[in-house]
Tab-separated table of C-alpha atoms in Angstrom:
chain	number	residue	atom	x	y	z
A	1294	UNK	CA	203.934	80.065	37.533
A	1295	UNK	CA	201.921	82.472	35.105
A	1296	UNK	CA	198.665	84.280	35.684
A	1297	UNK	CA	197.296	81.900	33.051
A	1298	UNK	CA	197.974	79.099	34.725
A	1299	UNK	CA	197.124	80.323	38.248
A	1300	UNK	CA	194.023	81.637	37.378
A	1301	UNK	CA	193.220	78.016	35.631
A	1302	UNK	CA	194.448	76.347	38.442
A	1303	UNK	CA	191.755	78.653	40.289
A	1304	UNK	CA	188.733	77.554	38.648
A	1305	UNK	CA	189.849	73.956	39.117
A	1306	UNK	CA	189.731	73.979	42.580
A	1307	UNK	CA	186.440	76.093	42.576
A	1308	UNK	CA	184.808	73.026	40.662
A	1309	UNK	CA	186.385	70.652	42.884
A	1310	UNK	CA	185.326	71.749	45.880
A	1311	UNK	CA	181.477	73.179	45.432
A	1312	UNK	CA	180.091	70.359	44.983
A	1313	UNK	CA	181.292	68.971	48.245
A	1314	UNK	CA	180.586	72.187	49.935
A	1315	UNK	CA	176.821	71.757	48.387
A	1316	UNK	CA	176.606	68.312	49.522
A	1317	UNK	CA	177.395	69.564	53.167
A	1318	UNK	CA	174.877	72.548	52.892
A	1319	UNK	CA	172.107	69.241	52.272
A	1320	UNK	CA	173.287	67.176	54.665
A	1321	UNK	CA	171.907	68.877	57.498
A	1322	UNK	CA	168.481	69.250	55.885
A	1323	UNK	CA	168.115	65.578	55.121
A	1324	UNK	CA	168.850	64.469	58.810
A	1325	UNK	CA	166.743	67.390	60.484
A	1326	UNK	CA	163.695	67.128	57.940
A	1327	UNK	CA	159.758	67.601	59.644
A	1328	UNK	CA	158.093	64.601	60.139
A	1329	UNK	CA	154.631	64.193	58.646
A	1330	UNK	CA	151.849	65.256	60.859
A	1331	UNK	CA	149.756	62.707	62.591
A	1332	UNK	CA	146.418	64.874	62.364
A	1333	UNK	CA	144.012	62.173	63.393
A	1334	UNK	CA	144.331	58.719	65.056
A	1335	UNK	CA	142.770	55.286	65.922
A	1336	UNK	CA	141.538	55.087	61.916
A	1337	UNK	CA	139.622	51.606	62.274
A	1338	UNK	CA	141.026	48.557	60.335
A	1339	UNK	CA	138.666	46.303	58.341
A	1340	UNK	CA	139.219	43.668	61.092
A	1341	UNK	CA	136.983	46.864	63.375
A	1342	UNK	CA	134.352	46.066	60.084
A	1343	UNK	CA	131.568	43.568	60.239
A	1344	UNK	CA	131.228	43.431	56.373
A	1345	UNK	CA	134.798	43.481	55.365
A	1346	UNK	CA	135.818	39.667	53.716
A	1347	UNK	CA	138.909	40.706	53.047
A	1348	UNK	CA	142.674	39.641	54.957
A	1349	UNK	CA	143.789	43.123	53.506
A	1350	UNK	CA	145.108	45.161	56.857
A	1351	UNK	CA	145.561	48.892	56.970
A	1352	UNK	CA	147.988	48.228	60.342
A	1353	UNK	CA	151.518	47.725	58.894
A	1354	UNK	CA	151.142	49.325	56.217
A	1355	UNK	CA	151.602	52.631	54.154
A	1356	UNK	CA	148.267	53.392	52.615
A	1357	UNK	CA	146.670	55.772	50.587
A	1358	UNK	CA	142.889	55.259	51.182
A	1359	UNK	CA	140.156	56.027	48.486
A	1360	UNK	CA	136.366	55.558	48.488
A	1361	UNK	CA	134.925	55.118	45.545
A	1362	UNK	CA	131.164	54.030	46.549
A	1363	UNK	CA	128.466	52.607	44.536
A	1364	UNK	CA	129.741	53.471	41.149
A	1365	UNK	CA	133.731	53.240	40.877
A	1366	UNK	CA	133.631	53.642	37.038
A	1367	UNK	CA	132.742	57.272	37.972
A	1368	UNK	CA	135.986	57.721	39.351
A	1369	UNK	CA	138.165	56.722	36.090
A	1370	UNK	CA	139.757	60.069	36.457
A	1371	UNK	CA	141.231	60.182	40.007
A	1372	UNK	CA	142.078	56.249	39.888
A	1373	UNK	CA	143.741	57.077	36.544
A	1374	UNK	CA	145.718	59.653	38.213
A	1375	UNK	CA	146.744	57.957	41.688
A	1376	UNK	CA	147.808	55.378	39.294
A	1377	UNK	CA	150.566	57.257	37.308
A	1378	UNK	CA	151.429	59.478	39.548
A	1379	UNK	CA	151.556	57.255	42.913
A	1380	UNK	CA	151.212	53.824	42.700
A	1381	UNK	CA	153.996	53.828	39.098
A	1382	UNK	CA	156.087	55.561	41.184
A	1383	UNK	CA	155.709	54.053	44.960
A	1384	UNK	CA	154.684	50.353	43.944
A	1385	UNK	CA	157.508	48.296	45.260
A	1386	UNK	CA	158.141	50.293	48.495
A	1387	UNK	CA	158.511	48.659	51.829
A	1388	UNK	CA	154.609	47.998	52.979
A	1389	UNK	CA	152.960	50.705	50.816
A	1390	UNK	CA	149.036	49.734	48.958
A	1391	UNK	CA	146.919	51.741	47.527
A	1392	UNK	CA	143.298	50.735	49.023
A	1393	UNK	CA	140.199	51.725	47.093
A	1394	UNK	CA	136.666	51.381	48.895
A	1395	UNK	CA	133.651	50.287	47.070
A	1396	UNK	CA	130.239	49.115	48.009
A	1397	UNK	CA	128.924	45.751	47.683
A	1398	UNK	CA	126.825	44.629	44.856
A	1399	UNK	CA	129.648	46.590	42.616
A	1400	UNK	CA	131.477	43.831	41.672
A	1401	UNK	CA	131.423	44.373	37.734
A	1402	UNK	CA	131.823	47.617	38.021
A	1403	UNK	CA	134.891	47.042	39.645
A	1404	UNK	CA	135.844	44.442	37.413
A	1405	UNK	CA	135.793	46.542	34.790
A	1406	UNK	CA	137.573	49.703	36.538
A	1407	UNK	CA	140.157	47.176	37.742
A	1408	UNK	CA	140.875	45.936	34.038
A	1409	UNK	CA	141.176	49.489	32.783
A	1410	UNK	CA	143.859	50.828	35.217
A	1411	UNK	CA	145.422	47.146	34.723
A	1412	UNK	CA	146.223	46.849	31.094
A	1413	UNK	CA	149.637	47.471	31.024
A	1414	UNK	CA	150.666	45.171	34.612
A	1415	UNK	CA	148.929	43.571	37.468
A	1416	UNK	CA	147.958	46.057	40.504
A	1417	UNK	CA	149.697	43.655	43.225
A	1418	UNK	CA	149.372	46.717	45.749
A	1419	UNK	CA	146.566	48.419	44.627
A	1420	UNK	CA	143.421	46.748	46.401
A	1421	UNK	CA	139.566	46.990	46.322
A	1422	UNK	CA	138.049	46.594	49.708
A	1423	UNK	CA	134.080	45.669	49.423
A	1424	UNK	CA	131.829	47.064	52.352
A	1425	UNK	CA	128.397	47.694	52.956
A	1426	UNK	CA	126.980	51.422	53.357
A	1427	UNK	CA	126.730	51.451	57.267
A	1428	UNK	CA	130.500	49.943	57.175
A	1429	UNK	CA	132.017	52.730	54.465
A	1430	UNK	CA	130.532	55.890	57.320
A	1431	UNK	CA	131.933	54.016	59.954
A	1432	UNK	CA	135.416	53.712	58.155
A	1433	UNK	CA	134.841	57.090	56.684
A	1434	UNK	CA	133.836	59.094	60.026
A	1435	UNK	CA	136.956	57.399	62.156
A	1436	UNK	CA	138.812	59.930	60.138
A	1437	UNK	CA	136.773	62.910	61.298
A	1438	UNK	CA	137.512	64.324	58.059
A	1439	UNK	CA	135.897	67.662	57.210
A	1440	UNK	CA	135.459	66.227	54.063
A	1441	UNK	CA	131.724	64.622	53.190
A	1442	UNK	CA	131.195	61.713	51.047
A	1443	UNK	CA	128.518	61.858	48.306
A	1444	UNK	CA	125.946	60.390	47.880
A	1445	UNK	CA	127.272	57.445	46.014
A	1446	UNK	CA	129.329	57.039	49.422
A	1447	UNK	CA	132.256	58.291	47.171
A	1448	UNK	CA	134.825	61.260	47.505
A	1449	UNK	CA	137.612	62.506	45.057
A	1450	UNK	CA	140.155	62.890	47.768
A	1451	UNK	CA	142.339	59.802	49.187
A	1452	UNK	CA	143.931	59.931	52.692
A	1453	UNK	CA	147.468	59.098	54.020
A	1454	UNK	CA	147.054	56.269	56.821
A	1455	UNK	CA	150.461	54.981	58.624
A	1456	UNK	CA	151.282	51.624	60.159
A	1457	UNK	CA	150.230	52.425	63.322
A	1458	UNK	CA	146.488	53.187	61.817
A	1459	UNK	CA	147.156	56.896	62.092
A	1460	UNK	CA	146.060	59.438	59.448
A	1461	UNK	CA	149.130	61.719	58.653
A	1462	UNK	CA	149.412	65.298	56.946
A	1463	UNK	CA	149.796	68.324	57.457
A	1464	UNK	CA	148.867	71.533	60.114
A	1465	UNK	CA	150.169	73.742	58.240
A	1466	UNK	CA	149.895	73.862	54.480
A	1467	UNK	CA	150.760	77.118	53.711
A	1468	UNK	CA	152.581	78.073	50.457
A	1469	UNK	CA	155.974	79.765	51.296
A	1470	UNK	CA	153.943	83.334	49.682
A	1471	UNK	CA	151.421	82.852	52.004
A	1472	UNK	CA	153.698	82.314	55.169
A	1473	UNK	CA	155.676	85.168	53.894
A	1474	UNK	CA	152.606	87.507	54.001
A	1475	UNK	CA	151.586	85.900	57.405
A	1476	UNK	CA	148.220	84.243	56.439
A	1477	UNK	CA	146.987	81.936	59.093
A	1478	UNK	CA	147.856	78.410	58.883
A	1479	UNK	CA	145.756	75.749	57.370
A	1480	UNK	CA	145.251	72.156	58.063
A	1481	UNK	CA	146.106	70.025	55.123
A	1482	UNK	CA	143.891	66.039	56.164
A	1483	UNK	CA	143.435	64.775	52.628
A	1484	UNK	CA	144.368	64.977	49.164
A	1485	UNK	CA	142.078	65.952	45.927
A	1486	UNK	CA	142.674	62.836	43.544
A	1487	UNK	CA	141.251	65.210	40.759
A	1488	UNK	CA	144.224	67.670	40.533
A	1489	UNK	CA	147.499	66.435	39.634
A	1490	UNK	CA	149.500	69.061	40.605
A	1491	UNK	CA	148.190	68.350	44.287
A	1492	UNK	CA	149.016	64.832	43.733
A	1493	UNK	CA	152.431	65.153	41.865
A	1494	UNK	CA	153.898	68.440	44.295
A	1495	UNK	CA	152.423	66.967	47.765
A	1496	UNK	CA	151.882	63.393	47.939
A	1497	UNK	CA	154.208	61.832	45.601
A	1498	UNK	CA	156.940	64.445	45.657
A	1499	UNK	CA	156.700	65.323	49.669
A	1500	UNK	CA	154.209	63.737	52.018
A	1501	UNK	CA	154.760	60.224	50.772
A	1502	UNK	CA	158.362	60.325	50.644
A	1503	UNK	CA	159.123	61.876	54.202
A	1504	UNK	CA	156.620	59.582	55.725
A	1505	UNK	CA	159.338	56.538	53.622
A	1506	UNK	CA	161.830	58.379	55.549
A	1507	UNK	CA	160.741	58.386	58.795
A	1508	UNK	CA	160.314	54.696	58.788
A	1509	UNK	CA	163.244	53.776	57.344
A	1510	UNK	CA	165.368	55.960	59.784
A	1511	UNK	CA	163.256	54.036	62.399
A	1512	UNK	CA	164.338	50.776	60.912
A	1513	UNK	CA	167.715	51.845	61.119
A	1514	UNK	CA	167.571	53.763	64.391
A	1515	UNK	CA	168.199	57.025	63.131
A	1516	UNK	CA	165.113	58.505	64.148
A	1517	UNK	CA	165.179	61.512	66.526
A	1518	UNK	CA	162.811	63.479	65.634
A	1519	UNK	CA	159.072	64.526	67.486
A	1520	UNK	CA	155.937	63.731	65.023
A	1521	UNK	CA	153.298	66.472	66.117
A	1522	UNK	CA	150.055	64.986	66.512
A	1523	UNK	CA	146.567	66.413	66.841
A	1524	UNK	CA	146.652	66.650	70.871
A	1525	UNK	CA	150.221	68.936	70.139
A	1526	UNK	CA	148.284	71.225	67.878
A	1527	UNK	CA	145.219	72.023	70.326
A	1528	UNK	CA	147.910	72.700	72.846
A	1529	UNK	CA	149.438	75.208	71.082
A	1530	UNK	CA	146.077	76.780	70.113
A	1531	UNK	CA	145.058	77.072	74.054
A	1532	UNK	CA	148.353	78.250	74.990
């Protein structure tokens, strides 16, 4: 055999074989992944909600939460935004909606907001939950955000809220350049509908798609790892 054809029969086997030797470097990481955070629980359900006429359930469900107040036309913007970027992408998925909050006596306004971001296709999992004032703090407070809403009852970010009514995210946000030069972690609870690379880099590409992951391993069994929680984290900070 010739050095010509040993060294070609070389590279062959190099091409052969790295991709299976890169598909066994993932596999471990796609098993052992980190579960989203539960960082708040018992979010109420508009069942909990005297003013909710609505048989829309947060329970069961995947959810990204919005509130959009007493003037959702305001909020073109961020609605325009969850809708390419999360809803284009996620619609379809086991149990997932996208829930908007507005207050009553907005009906046209929501008509109208509705229509826009539905021009192309119907919104069959995009929903717009009508409460009073009094009922939007009550929903809004039972995730003991840090956030405030404004005083149209409104708020640019959107929430992640699990079947199991639980808000999800994460403890520790830091950027891999901040871990690196040891900044203290960060609580990440909610999600600023105004910047897309927020939306596009953590909720679509990350959050949303491990928290799809986790329940489907669940479905299937699969499931082994511990979801931190709120009660974990103070823990750790008393230790």
């Amino acid at each position: 055999m010739t050095k010509k054809n040993i060294k070609k029969g070389a590279i062959l086997s190099i091409l052969f074989f790295l991709p299976v030797i890169f598909l066994l470097f993932l596999y471990p990481s796609t098993n052992n992944y980190n579960p989203l955070d539960v960082v708040h629980e018992d979010v109420l359900d508009f069942s909990n909600l005297s003013s909710a006429k609505t048989d829309i359930n947060l329970k069961d469900h995947i959810t990204v939460l919005g509130f959009l107040g007493e003037d959702p036309e305001s909020k073109i913007v961020e609605t325009s935004n969850l809708k390419e970027l999360i809803y284009d992408k996620f619609q379809g998925f086991k149990k997932f909606q996208i829930v908007m909050i507005v207050a009553e006596g907005t009906e046209d306004k929501t008509e109208r907001l509705s229509k826009e971001l539905s021009r192309f296709e119907p919104l069959e999992y995009w929903h717009f939950v009508s409460l009073n004032n009094s009922d939007i703090k009550k929903l809004f407070n039972s995730l003991r955000s840090s956030q405030v809403l404004d005083y149209n009852q409104a708020i640019s970010n959107v929430f992640i809220i699990d079947k199991d009514l639980n808000q999800r995210g994460r403890f520790d946000d830091r950027s891999k350049r901040e871990i690196k030069r040891e900044e203290k972690p960060y609580i990440l609870t909610s999600y600023n509908a105004t910047m897309v690379s927020e939306l596009k880099n953590k909720l679509a590409a990350e959050d949303l798609r491990v928290l799809f992951t986790e329940y489907r391993q669940k479905r299937k069994g699969e499931f082994n790892s511990t979801v931190r929680r709120a009660e974990d984290l103070k823990g750790e900070q008393n230790e």
